[in-house]
Short mmCIF file of C-alpha atoms in Angstrom, two decimals:
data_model
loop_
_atom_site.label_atom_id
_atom_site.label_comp_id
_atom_site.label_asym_id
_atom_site.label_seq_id
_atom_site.Cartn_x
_atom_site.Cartn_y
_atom_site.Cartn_z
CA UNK A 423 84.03 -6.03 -31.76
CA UNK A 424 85.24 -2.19 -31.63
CA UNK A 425 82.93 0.48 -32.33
CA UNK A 426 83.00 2.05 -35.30
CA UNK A 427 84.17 5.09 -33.69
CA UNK A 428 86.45 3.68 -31.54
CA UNK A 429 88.53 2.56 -34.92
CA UNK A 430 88.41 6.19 -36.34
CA UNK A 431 89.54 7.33 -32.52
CA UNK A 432 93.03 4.95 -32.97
CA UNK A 433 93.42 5.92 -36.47
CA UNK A 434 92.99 9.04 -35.94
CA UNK A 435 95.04 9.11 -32.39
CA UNK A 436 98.08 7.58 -34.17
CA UNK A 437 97.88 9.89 -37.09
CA UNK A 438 97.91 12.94 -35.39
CA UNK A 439 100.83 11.69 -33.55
CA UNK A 440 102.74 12.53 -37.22
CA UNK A 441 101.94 15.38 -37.34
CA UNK A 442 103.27 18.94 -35.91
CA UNK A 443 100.86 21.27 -33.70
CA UNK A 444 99.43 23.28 -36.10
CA UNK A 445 97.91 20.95 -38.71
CA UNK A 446 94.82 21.00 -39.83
CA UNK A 447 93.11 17.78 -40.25
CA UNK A 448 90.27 16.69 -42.80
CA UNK A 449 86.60 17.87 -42.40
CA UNK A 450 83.82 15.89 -40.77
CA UNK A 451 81.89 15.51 -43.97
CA UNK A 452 85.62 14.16 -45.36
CA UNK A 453 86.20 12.00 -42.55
CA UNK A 454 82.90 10.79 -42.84
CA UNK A 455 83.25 9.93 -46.16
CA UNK A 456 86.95 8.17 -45.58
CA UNK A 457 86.31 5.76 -43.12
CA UNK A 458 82.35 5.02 -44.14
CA UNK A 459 80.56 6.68 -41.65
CA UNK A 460 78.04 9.18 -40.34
CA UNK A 461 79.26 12.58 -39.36
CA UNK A 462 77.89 11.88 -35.95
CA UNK A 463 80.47 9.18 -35.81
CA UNK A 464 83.05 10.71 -36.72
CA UNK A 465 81.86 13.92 -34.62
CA UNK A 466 81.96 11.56 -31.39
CA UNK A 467 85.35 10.82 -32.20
CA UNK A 468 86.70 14.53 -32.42
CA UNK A 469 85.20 15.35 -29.69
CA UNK A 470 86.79 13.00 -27.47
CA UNK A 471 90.20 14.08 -29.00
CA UNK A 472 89.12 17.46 -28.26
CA UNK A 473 88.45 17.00 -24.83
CA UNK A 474 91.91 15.25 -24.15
CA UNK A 475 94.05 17.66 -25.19
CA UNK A 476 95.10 16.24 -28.97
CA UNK A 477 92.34 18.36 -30.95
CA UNK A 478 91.45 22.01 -31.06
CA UNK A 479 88.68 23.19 -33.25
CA UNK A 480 88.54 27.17 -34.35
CA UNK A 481 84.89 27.65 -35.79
CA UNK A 482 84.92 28.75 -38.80
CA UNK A 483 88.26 27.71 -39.54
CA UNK A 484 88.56 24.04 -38.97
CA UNK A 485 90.22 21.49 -36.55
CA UNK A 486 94.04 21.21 -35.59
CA UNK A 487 96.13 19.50 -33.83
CA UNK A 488 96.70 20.71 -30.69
CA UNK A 489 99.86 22.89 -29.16
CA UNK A 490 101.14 20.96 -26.04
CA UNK A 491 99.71 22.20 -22.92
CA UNK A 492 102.10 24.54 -21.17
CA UNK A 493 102.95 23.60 -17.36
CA UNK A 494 103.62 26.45 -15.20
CA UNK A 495 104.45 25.31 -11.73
CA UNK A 496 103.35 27.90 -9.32
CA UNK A 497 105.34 27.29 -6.15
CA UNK A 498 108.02 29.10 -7.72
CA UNK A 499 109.06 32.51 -8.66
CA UNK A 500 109.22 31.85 -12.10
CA UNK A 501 107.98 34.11 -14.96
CA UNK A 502 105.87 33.48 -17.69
CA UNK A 503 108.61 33.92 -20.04
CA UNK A 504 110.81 31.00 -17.97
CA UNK A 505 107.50 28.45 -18.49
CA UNK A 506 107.55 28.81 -22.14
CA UNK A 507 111.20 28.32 -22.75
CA UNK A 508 111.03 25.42 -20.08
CA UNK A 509 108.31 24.15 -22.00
CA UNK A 510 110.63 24.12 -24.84
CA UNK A 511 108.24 27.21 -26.76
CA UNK A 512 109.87 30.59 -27.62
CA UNK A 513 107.70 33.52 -24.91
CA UNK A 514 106.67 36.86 -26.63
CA UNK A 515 104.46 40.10 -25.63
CA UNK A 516 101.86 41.99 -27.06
CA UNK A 517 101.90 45.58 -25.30
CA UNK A 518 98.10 45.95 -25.22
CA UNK A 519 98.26 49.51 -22.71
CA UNK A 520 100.91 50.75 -20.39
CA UNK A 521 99.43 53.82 -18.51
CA UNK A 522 100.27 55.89 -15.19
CA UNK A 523 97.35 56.91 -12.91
CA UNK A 524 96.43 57.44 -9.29
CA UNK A 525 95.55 54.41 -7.32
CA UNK A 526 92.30 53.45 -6.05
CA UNK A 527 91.33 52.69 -2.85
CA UNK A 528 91.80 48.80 -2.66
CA UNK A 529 95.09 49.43 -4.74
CA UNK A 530 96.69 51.80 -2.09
CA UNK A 531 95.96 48.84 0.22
CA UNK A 532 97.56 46.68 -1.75
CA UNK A 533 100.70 48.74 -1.86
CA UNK A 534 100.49 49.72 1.67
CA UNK A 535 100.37 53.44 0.25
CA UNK A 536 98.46 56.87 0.32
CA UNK A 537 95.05 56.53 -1.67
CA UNK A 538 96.61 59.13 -4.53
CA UNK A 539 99.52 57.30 -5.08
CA UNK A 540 100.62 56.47 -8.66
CA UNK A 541 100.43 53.43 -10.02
CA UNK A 542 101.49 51.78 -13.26
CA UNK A 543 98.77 50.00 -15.07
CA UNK A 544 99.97 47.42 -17.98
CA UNK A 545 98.13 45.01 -20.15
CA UNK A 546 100.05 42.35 -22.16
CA UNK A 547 98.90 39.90 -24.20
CA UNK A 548 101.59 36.69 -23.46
CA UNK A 549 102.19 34.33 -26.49
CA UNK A 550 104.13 30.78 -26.54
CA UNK A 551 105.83 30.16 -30.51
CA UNK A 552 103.47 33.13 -31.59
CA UNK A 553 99.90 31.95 -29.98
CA UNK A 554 98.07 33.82 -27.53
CA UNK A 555 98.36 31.59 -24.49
CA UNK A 556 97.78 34.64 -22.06
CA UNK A 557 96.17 38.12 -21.11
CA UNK A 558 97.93 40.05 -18.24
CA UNK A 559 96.69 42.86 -16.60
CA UNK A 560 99.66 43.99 -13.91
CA UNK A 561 99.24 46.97 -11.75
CA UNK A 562 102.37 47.85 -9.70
CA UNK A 563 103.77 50.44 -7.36
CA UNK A 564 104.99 53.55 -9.68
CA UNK A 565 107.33 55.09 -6.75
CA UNK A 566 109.21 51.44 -6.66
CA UNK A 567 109.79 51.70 -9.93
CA UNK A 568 110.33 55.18 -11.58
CA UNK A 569 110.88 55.41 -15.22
CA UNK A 570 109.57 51.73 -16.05
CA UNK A 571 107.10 52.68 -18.70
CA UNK A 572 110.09 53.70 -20.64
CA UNK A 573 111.67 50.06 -20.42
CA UNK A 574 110.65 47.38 -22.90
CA UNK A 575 107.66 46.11 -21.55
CA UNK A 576 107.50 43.43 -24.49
CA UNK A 577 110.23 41.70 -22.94
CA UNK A 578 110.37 39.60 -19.34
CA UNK A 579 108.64 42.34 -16.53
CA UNK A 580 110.44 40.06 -13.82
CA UNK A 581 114.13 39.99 -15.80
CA UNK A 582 113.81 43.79 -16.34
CA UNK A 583 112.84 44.01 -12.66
CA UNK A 584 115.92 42.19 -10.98
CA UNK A 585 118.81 44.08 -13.99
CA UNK A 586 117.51 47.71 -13.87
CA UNK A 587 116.27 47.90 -10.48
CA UNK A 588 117.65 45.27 -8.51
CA UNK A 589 114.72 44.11 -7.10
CA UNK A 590 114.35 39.93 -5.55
CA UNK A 591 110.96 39.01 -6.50
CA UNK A 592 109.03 37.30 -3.47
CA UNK A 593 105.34 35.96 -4.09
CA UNK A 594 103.22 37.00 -1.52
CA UNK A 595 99.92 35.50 -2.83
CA UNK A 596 98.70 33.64 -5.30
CA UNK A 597 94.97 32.34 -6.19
CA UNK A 598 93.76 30.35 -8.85
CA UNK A 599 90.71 29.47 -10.38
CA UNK A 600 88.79 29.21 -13.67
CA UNK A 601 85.81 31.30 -15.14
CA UNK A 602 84.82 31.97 -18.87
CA UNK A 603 87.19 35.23 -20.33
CA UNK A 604 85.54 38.55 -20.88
CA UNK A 605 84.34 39.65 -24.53
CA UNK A 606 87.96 41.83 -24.64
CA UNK A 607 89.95 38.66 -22.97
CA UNK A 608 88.44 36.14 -25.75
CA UNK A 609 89.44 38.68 -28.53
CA UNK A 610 92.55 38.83 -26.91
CA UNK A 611 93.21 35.37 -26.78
CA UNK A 612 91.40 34.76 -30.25
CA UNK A 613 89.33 32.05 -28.26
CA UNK A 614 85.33 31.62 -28.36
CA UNK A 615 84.15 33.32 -24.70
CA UNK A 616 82.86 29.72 -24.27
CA UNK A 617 86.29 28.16 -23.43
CA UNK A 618 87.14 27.82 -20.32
CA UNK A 619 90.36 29.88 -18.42
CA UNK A 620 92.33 29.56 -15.90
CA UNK A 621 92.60 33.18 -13.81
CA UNK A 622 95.75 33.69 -11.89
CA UNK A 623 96.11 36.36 -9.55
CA UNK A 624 99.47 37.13 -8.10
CA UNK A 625 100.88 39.52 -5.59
CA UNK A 626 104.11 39.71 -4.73
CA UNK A 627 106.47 41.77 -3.13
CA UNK A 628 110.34 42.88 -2.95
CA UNK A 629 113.03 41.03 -1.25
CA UNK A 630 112.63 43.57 1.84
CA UNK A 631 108.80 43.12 2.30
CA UNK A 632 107.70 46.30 0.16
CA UNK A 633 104.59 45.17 -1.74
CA UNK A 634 105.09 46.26 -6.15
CA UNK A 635 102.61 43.82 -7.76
CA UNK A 636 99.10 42.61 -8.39
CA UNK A 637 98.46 40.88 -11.33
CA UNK A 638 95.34 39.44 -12.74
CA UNK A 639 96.04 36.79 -15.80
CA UNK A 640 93.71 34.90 -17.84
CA UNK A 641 94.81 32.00 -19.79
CA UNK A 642 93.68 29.47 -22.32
CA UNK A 643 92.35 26.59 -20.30
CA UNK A 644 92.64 23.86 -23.71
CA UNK A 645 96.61 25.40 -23.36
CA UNK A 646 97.91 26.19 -20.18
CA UNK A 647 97.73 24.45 -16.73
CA UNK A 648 99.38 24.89 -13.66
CA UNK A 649 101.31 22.48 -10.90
CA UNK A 650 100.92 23.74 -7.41
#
């Protein structure tokens, strides 16, 4: 004989199959009260939704149904913005900052440059159908790309790259792993600093070996994952 929670797990499983990412579905306490059991039933239940992927809870708010995790397959050269629209989601920016400064030590290294070079500094925050999926923090070589701050930086980086300055986009690096976001990352993201992200940190250079970009990215680990 099934557990009680194991029949509110396949009701629940099949219901939320009919509905669209987004929804919000029924309290605990109304759960509870639905299918004649304890919260902690019930609670047992969410949470193994929640861990798989079909549930997302926002305290305070409630529990949804979960967006489809986004796949981003990381062999390749392809941009943010080409993962969401593979993924079938429509890609967006949030220009957060977009500065010019003087490097720092470890970033003239990077760029194989003099220690006061300049350097363009730009924070996005990367959305898929309008939800925070991302927070980008790029830093790239100013004298490879004069005049960019004056491009829209709310559109593709990489597409505005290869049509205004011609430039093939060759990764040189790229490193993966996962850590809980910042204060200023969660409020970014809207997340709790409790969920988990995946950091991303890419360098890559131009199709002639001249190294333009180092970028640090922090995304939603219930959201996004990545193929290597």
């Amino acid at each position: 004989m099934a557990h009680k929670y194991e029949e509110i797990l396949q009701d629940l499983t099949g219901r939320i199959a009919t509905l669209e990412a987004g929804a919000r579905i029924p309290t605990e306490k109304e759960l509870a009260a639905e299918f004649g059991a304890s919260t902690m039933t019930v609670r047992r239940a969410l949470q193994i939704l929640t861990q798989n992927g079909q549930l997302r809870g926002v305290p305070g708010r409630g529990t949804f149904v979960a967006h489809p995790r986004v796949t981003k397959m990381m062999g390749s050269a392809a941009s943010f913005t080409d993962a969401m629209r593979s993924s079938g989601r429509r890609p967006s920016s949030v220009l957060v900052e977009a500065t010019v400064r003087r490097s720092t030590a470890e970033e003239a290294e990077w760029f194989e440059a003099p220690e006061d070079a300049q350097v363009y500094s730009i924070k996005r925050v990367r959305l898929g159908d309008g939800v925070p999926l991302g927070f980008e923090v790029s830093t790239l070589s100013a004298p490879l790309l004069p005049g960019l701050l004056a491009a829209n930086l709310e559109q593709s980086l990489y597409d505005t790259l290869a049509t205004q300055y011609g430039i093939t986009i060759v990764r040189k690096s790229i490193v993966v792993s996962t850590r809980l976001p910042r204060p200023d990352e969660a409020e970014h993201l809207r997340i709790e600093p409790t969920l988990p992200c995946l950091q991303t940190i890419v360098t890559s250079e131009t199709g002639d070996g001249r190294p333009f970009e180092h970028t640090v990215s922090v995304f939603r680990g219930d959201l996004y994952e990545i193929s290597l």
